[in-house]
XYZ file of C-alpha atoms in Angstrom:
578
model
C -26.145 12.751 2.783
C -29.046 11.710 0.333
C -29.131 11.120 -3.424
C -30.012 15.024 -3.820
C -26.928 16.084 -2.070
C -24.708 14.081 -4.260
C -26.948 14.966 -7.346
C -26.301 18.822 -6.925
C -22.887 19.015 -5.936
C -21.981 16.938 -9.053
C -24.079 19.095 -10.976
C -21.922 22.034 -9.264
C -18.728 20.692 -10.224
C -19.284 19.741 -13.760
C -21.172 22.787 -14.651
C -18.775 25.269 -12.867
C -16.925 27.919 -15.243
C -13.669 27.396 -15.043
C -11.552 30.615 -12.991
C -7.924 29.900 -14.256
C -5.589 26.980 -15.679
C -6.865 23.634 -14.317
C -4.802 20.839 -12.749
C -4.981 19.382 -16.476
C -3.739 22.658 -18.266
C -0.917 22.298 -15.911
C -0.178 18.696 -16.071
C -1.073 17.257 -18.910
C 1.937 18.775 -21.172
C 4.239 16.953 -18.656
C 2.731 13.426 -17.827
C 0.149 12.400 -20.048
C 2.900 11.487 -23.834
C 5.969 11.570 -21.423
C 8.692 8.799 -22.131
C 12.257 9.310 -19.864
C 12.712 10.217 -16.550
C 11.038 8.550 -13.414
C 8.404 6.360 -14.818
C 6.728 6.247 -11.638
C 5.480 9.834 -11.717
C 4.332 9.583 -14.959
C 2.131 6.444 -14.503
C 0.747 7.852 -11.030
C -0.957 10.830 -12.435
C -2.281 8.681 -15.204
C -3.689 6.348 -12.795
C -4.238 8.246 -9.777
C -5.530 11.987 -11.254
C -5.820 11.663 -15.207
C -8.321 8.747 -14.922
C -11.730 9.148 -16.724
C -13.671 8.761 -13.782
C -11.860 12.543 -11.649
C -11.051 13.833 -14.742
C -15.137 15.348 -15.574
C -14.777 16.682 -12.166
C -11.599 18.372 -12.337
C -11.589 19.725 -15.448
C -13.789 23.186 -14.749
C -11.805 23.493 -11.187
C -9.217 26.573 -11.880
C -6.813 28.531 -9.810
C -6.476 32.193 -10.685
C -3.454 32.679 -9.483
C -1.701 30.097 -12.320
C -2.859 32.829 -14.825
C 0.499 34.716 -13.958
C 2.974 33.304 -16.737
C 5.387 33.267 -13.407
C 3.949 31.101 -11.038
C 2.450 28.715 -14.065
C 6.063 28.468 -15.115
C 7.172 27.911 -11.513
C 4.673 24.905 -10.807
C 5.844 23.120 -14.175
C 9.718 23.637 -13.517
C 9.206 21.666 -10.168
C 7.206 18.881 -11.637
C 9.694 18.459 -14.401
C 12.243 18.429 -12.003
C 10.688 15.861 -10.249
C 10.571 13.982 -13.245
C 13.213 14.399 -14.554
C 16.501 15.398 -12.285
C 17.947 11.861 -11.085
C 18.432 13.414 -7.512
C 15.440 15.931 -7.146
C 15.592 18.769 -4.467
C 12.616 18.159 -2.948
C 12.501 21.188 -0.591
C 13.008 23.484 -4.128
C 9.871 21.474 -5.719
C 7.454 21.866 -3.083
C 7.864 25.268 -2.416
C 5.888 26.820 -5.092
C 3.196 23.535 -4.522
C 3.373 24.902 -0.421
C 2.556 28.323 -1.431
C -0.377 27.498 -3.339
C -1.609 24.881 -0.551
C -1.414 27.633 2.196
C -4.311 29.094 0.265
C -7.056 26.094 0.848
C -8.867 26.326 4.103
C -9.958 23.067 6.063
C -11.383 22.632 9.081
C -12.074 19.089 11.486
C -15.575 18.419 12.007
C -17.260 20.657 14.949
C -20.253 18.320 15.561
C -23.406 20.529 17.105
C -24.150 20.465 21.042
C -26.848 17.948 22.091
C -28.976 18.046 25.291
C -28.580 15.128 27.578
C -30.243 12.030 26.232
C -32.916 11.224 28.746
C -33.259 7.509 28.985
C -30.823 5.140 28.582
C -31.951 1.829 26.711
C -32.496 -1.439 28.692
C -30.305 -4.398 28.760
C -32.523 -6.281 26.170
C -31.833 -3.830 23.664
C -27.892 -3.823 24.249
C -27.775 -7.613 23.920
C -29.761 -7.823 20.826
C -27.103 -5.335 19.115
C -24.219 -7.359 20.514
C -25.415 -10.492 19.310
C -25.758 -8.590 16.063
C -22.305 -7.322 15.901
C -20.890 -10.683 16.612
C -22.775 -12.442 14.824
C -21.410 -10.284 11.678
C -18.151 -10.586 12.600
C -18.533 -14.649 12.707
C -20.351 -14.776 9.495
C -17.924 -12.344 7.494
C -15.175 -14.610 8.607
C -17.119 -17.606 7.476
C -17.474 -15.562 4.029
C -13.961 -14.752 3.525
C -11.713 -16.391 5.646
C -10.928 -13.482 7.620
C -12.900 -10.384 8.347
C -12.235 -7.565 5.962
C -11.250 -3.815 6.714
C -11.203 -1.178 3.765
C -8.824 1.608 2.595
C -10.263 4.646 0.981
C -8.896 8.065 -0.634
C -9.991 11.244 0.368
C -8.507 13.210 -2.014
C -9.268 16.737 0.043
C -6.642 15.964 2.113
C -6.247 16.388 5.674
C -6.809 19.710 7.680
C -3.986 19.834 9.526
C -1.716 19.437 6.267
C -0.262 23.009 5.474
C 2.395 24.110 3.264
C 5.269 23.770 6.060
C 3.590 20.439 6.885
C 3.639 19.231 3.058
C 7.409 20.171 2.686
C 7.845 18.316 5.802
C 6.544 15.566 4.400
C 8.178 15.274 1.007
C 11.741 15.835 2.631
C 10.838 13.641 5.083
C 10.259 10.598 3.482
C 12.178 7.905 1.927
C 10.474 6.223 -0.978
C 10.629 8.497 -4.242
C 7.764 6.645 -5.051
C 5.481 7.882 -2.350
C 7.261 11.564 -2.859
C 5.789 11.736 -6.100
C 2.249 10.525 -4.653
C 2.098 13.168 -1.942
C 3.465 15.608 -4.520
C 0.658 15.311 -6.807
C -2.341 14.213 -4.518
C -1.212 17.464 -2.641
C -1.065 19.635 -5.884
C -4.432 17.950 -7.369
C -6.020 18.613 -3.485
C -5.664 22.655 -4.208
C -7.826 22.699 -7.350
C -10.114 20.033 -5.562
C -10.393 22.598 -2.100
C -11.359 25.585 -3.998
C -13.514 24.230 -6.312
C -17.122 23.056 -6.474
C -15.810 19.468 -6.600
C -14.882 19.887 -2.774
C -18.277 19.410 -1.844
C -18.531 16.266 -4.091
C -15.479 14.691 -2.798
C -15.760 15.674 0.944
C -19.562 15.802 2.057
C -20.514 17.465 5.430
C -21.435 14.275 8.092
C -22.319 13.647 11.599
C -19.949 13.394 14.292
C -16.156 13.246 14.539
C -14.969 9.838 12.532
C -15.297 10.404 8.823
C -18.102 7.923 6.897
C -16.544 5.791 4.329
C -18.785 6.837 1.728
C -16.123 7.197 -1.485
C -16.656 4.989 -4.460
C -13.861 3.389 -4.358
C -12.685 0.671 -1.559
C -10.151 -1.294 -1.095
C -10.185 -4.732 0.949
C -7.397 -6.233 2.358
C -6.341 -7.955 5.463
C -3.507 -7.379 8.198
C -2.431 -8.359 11.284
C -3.245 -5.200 12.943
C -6.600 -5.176 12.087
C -6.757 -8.972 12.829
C -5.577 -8.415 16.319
C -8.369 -6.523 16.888
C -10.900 -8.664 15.180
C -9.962 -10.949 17.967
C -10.153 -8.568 20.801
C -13.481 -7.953 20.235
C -14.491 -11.926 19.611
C -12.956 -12.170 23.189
C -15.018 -9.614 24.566
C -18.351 -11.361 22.603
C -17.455 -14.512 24.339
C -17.212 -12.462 27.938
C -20.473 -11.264 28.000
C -21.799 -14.942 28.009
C -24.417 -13.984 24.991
C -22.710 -16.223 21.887
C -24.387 -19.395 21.420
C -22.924 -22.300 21.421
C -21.767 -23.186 17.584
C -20.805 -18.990 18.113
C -19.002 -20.124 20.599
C -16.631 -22.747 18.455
C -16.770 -20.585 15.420
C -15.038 -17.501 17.803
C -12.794 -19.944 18.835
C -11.765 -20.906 15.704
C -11.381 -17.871 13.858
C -9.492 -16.351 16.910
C -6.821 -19.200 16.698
C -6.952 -18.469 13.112
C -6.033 -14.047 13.391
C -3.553 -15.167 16.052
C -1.823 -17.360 13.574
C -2.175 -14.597 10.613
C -0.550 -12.189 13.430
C 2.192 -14.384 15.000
C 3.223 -16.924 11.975
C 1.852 -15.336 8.518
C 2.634 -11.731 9.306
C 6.355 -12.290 11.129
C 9.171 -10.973 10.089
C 12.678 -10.840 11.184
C 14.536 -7.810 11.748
C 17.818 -6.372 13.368
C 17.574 -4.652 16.822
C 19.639 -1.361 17.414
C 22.166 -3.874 19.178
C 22.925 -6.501 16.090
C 20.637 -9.202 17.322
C 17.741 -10.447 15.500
C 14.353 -9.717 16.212
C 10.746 -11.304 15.364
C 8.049 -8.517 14.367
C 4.766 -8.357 12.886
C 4.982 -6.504 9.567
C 2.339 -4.296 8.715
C 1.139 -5.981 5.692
C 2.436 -9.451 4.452
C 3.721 -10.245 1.182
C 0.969 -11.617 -1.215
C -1.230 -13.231 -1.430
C -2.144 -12.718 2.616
C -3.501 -9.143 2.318
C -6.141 -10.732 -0.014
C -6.093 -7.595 -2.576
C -8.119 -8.499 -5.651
C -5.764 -8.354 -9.033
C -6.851 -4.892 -9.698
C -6.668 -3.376 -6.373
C -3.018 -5.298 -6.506
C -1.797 -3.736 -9.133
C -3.178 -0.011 -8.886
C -1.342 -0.098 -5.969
C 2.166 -0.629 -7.255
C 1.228 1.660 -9.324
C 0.226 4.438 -6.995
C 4.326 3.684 -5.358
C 2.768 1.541 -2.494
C 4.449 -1.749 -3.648
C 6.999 -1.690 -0.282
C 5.285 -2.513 3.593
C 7.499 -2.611 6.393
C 7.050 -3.666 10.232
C 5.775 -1.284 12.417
C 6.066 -0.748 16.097
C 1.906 -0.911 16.588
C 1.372 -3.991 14.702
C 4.053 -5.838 16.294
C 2.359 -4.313 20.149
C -0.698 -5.004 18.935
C -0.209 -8.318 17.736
C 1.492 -9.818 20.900
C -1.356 -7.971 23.176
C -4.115 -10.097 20.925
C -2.320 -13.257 21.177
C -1.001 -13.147 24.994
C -5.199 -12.449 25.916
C -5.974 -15.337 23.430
C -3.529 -17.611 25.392
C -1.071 -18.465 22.942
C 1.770 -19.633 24.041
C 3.628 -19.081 20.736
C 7.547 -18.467 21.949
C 7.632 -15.156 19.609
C 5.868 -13.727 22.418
C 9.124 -14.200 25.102
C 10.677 -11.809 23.630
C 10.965 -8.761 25.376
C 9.730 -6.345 22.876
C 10.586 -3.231 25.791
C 14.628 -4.332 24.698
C 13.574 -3.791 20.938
C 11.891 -0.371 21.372
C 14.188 1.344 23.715
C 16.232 1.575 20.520
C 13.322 3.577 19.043
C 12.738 5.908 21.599
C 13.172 9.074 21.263
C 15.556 10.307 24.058
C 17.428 14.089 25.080
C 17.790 14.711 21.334
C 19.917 11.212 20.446
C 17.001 9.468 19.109
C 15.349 13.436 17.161
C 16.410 12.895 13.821
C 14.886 9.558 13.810
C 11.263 11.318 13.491
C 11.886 12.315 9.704
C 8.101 13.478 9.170
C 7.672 15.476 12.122
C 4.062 16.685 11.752
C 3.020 16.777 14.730
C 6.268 18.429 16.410
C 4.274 20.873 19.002
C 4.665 17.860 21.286
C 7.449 16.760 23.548
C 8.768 13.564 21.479
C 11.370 12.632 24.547
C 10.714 8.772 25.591
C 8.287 8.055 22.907
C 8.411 5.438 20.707
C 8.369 6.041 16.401
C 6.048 4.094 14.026
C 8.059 2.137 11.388
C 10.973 -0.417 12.165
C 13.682 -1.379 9.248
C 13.709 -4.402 7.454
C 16.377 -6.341 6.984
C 17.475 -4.763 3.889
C 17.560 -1.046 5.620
C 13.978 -0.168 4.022
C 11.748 2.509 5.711
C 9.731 4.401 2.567
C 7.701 6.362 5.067
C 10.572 8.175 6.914
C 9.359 7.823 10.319
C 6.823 9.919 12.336
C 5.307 9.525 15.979
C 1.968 8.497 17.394
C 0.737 9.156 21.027
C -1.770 6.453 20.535
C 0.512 4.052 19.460
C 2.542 4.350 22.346
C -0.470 3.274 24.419
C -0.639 0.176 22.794
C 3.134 -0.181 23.366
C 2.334 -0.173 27.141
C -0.734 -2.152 26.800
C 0.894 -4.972 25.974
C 3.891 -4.676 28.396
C 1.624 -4.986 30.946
C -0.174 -7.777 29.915
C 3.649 -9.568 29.701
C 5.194 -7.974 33.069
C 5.951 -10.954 33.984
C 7.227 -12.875 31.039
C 9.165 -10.208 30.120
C 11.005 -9.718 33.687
C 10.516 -5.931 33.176
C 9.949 -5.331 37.188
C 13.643 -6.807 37.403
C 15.218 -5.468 34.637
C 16.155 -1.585 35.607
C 16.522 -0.813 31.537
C 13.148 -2.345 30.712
C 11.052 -0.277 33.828
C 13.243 2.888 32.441
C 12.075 2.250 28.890
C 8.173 2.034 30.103
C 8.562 4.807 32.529
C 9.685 7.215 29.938
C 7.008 6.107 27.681
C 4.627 7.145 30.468
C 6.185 10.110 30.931
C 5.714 11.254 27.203
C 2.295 10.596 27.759
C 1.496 12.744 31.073
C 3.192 15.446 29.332
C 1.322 15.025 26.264
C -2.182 15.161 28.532
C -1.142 17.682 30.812
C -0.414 19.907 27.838
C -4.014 19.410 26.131
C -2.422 18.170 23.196
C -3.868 14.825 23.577
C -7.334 16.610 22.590
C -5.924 18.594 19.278
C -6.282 16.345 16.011
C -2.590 17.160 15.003
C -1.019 15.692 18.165
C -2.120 12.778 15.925
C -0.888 11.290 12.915
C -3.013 7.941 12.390
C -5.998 8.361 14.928
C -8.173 11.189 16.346
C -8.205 12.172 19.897
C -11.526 10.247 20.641
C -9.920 7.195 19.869
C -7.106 7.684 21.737
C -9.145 8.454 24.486
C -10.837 4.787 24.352
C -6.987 3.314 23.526
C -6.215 4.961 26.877
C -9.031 3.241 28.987
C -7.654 -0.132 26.897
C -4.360 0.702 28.186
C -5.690 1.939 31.482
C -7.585 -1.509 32.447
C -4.302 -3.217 31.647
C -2.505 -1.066 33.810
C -5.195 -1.498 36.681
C -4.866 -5.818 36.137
C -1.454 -5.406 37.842
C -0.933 -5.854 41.635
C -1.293 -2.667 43.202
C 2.682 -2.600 44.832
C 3.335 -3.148 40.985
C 1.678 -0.227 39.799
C 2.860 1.865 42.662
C 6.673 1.004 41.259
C 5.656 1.781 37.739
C 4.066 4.999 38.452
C 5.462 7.064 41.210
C 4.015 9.981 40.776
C -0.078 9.136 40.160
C 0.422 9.324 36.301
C -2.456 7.157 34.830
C -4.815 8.620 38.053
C -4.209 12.132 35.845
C -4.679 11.255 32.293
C -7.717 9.088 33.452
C -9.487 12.286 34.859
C -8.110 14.358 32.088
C -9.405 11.971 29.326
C -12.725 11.354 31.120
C -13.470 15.464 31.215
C -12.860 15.229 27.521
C -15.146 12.522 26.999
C -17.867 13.465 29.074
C -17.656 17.384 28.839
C -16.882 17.243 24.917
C -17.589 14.059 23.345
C -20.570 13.055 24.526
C -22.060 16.528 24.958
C -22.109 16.950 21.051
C -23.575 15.068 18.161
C -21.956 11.711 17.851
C -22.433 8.955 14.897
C -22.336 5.170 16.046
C -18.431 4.885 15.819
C -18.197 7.853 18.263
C -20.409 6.402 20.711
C -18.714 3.198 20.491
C -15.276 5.220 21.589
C -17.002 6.717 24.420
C -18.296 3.563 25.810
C -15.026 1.869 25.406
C -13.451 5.008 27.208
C -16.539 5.568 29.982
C -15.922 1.967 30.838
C -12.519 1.470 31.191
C -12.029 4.440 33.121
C -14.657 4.382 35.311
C -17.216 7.325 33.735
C -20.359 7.726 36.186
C -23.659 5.737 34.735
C -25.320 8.486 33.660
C -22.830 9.541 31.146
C -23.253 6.437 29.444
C -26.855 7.117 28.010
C -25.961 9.629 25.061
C -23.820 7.014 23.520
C -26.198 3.806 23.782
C -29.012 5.769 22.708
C -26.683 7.135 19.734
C -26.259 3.400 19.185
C -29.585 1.681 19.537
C -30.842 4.469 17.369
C -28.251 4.436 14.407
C -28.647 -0.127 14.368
C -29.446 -1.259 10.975
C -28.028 2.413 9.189
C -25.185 -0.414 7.347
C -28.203 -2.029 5.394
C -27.178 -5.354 3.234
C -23.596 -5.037 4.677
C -23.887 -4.922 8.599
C -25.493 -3.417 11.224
C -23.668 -0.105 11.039
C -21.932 2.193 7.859
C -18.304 1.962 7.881
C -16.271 4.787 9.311
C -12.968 6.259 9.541
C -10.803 3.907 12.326
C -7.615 5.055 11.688
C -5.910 7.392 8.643
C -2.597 8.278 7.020
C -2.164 12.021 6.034
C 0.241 11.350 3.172
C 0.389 10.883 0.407
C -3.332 12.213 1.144
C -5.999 11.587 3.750
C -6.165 7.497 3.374
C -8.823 6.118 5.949
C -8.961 2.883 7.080
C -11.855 1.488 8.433
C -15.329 -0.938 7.622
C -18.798 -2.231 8.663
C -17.048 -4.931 10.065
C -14.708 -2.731 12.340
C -17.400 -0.406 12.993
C -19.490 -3.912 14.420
C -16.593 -4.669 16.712
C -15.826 -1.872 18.554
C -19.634 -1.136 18.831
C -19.781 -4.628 20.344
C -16.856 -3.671 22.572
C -18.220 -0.762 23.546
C -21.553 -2.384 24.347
C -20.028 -4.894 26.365
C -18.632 -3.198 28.874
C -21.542 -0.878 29.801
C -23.463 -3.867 29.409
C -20.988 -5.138 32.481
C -21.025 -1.518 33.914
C -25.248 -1.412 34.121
C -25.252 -5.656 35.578
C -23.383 -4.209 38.372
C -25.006 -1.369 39.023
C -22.195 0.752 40.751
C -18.875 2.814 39.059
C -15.784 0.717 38.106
């Protein structure tokens, strides 16, 4: 979108006449002089939605149906309640918030069909925009000590968040902090829907992964994002293209993530059977997430002040560091022994998904997102990702071995189960419907399954015969290639897209031809990042509550391009399928 986009849509919104009470007429009465109560709620909507900078935009945006004394009344009495009462229902104040929700219509991005590209670009081209990429990554590290990834608010929301799915969410979670977040982010995304400031806030774009084009972003580091930051320096060093000093400075800054990952970002925990565990936290305590002062504090503010571990990190983590070579004795653990007591199984395990979003899926043998801490802590509830679980057996097979799970009948259980949830999931379609997923978007889980997938194919072939009986991965991999090349590919892509595809194409053995859409997509898009990388930032990964958060960067956008790159670079050196 150009300066004339922007330009009339804010035009649009601040010149709008105003059709009913506004989210100020509403609010303002209850938050903005308020002593007592929950001080948390009160210094959120300052911060977060009374701020001078959304307030000009906001204030024309009206809903007609607050003009009934009734439902005006209604909306207040649940905000005061949730100010107020010392133990708020929270089903009885997000009803009349879910009513007024299940009036905004949203819809995921339907990107346009394309025709075939018809050339695919040569090898010189590729290896000039890998050497790029890494040589971005290498100098951001250089810059910062560590390479960056961003957080940003869309404050639209998410399309697959409904009324049922909002009331889900404020029951379900744990923190009354991040309650009163989603319960005003959701009640200031219905006057921001259905008004001209929609178009403002959430421009139209190309492809499926979101641009990371708000104002407002926030850098900070973690160990997930680190082990992946490494993955792809690994992958720059396997094509053989780094030069020499690129060479040391990959080494070092790898050694350096693997330490953030395995020392900085540990945490101890207790295991469903007493015993202590050692996790990677999702972010560390400060000063390691590297937020500057202000960022710091508007997020205490906002009622993120509280991270816990989580079961991707942690997978994550010990996949990056076993590939680096570390030999780090955090990584004996058996981490199969730790999640078994997270899986979901015949119904025991159900009521540990308190945020069920996504509960059109078979949960049984899946694994959930957030692990206690010591002190019993879990402010998000807990929820379930497919694509998590693929990282969860990505890195069991990378430790097989070290973690006997071949002669261990509980372990083999644990990761057949998982693998089961996952042919289910795939055989189902689900895999291909945004709200099967609560942090990712099917393209990227079809990429995190070829990841997973070339893990899988590493092992001795009697090995993967024990682990899947019944020609498991052999399914999803067609299933996930169809999407790929009959959907994916087929459509208009932007460069983070294409970078998915590639990753998927060449894991899981996608014919040649289907590779050209994405490097052209590529090639083409190199140099649309400007002063801050070869490529814009877009959406990686997202959190639907407390409202659509994205999570992504130019430097995250360089490294899976650069993954992506590298193995059809591999793919078109040899010539013949995988």
């Amino acid at each position: 979108m150009g300066v004339t986009y922007f330009a009339g849509a804010a035009y649009h919104a601040l010149t709008a006449s105003k059709d009913g009470p506004s989210l100020y007429d509403l609010c303002d009465p209850l938050f903005h002089k308020h002593t007592g109560g929950d001080a948390h709620i009160v210094k959120f909507y300052k911060t977060a939605l009374g701020n001078p900078a959304l307030r000009p935009l906001l204030c024309r945006a009206g809903l007609p149906e607050l003009r009934d004394p009734a439902r005006f009344k209604a909306v207040q009495q649940a905000l005061t309640a949730a100010r107020d009462e010392a133990n708020p229902d929270w089903d009885a104040i997000g009803r009349p918030i879910a009513e007024l929700l299940d009036t905004v219509t949203l819809s995921h991005p339907a990107p346009k069909p394309v025709a075939a590209s018809a050339q695919a670009p040569t090898l010189g081209e590729i290896d000039d925009v890998i050497r790029a990429c890494g040589a971005h990554l290498l100098r951001s590290f250089d810059r910062n000590g560590f390479i960056p990834t961003y957080a940003a608010f869309n404050l639209i929301g998410d399309p697959d968040m409904h009324g049922r799915d909002f009331l889900m969410a404020l029951t379900g979670l744990n923190s009354r902090g991040y309650k009163n977040s989603t319960l005003l982010f959701t009640l200031a995304r219905i006057f921001i829907a259905r008004s001209p400031a929609g178009k403002l806030i959430n421009p139209p774009w190309t492809g499926i992964a979101e641009p990371m084009w708000e104002p407002v972003q926030i850098r900070h580091r973690s160990a997930y994002y680190d082990a992946f930051f490494t993955e792809a320096l690994l992958s720059f060093g396997d094509t053989g293209l780094p030069s020499p000093d690129q060479t040391t400075s990959s080494r070092r800054a790898i050694d350096a993530m693997v330490e953030f990952c395995l020392t900085t970002s540990r945490e101890d925990v207790r295991a469903h059977d007493g015993t202590t565990v050692s996790v990677v936290t999702a972010l560390a305590p400060p000063p390691h997430p590297r937020f500057s002062r202000l960022f710091a504090q508007i997020k205490q503010d906002l009622g993120f002040g509280i991270y816990v571990p989580d079961c991707d990190t942690t997978a994550c983590s010990f996949s990056a560091a076993t590939q680096a070579g570390s030999t780090d004795p955090i990584l004996d653990q058996p981490l199969l022994d730790f999640y078994a007591g997270y899986q979901v199984g015949n119904g025991s395990n159900e009521p540990m998904v308190t945020v069920p979003l996504n509960d059109h899926i078979d949960y049984d043998g899946a694994i959930v997102t957030w692990i206690d801490n010591l002190a019993g802590e879990r402010p998000y509830g807990n929820d379930l990702d497919p694509t998590l679980n693929l990282d969860v057996l990505e890195v069991s097979f990378r430790n097989l071995v070290r973690w006997k799970v071949m002669e261990t009948p509980k372990r083999l259980e644990t990761l057949q189960r998982i693998i089961g949830f996952q042919r289910r999931l795939v055989a189902s379609g689900a895999f291909a419907d945004p709200k099967s997923h609560i942090y990712y978007l099917p393209e990227l889980y079809s990429a995190y399954f070829g990841r997973c997938y070339a893990a899988f194919r590493e092992l001795p072939a009697a090995t993967q015969q024990a682990i899947d009986t019944d020609g498991t991965f052999e399914f999803i991999r067609l299933r996930v290639l169809a999407y790929v090349q009959g959907e994916l590919i087929a459509r208009e892509m932007n460069s983070f897209d294409a970078a998915l595809a590639l990753i998927a194409l060449g894991h899981l053995g996608g014919e040649l031809a289907h590779f050209a859409p994405a490097l052209r997509c590529i090639i083409t898009a190199t140099g649309e990042g400007g002063r801050k990388g070869p490529f814009k930032a877009y959406e990686w990964n997202k959190m639907k509550t407390p409202t659509r958060i994205l999570v992504g960067g130019p430097e995250v956008t360089s490294a899976f391009v650069l993954m992506g790159l590298a193995l059809a670079r591999r793919r078109m050196m040899n010539g013949h399928a995988a």
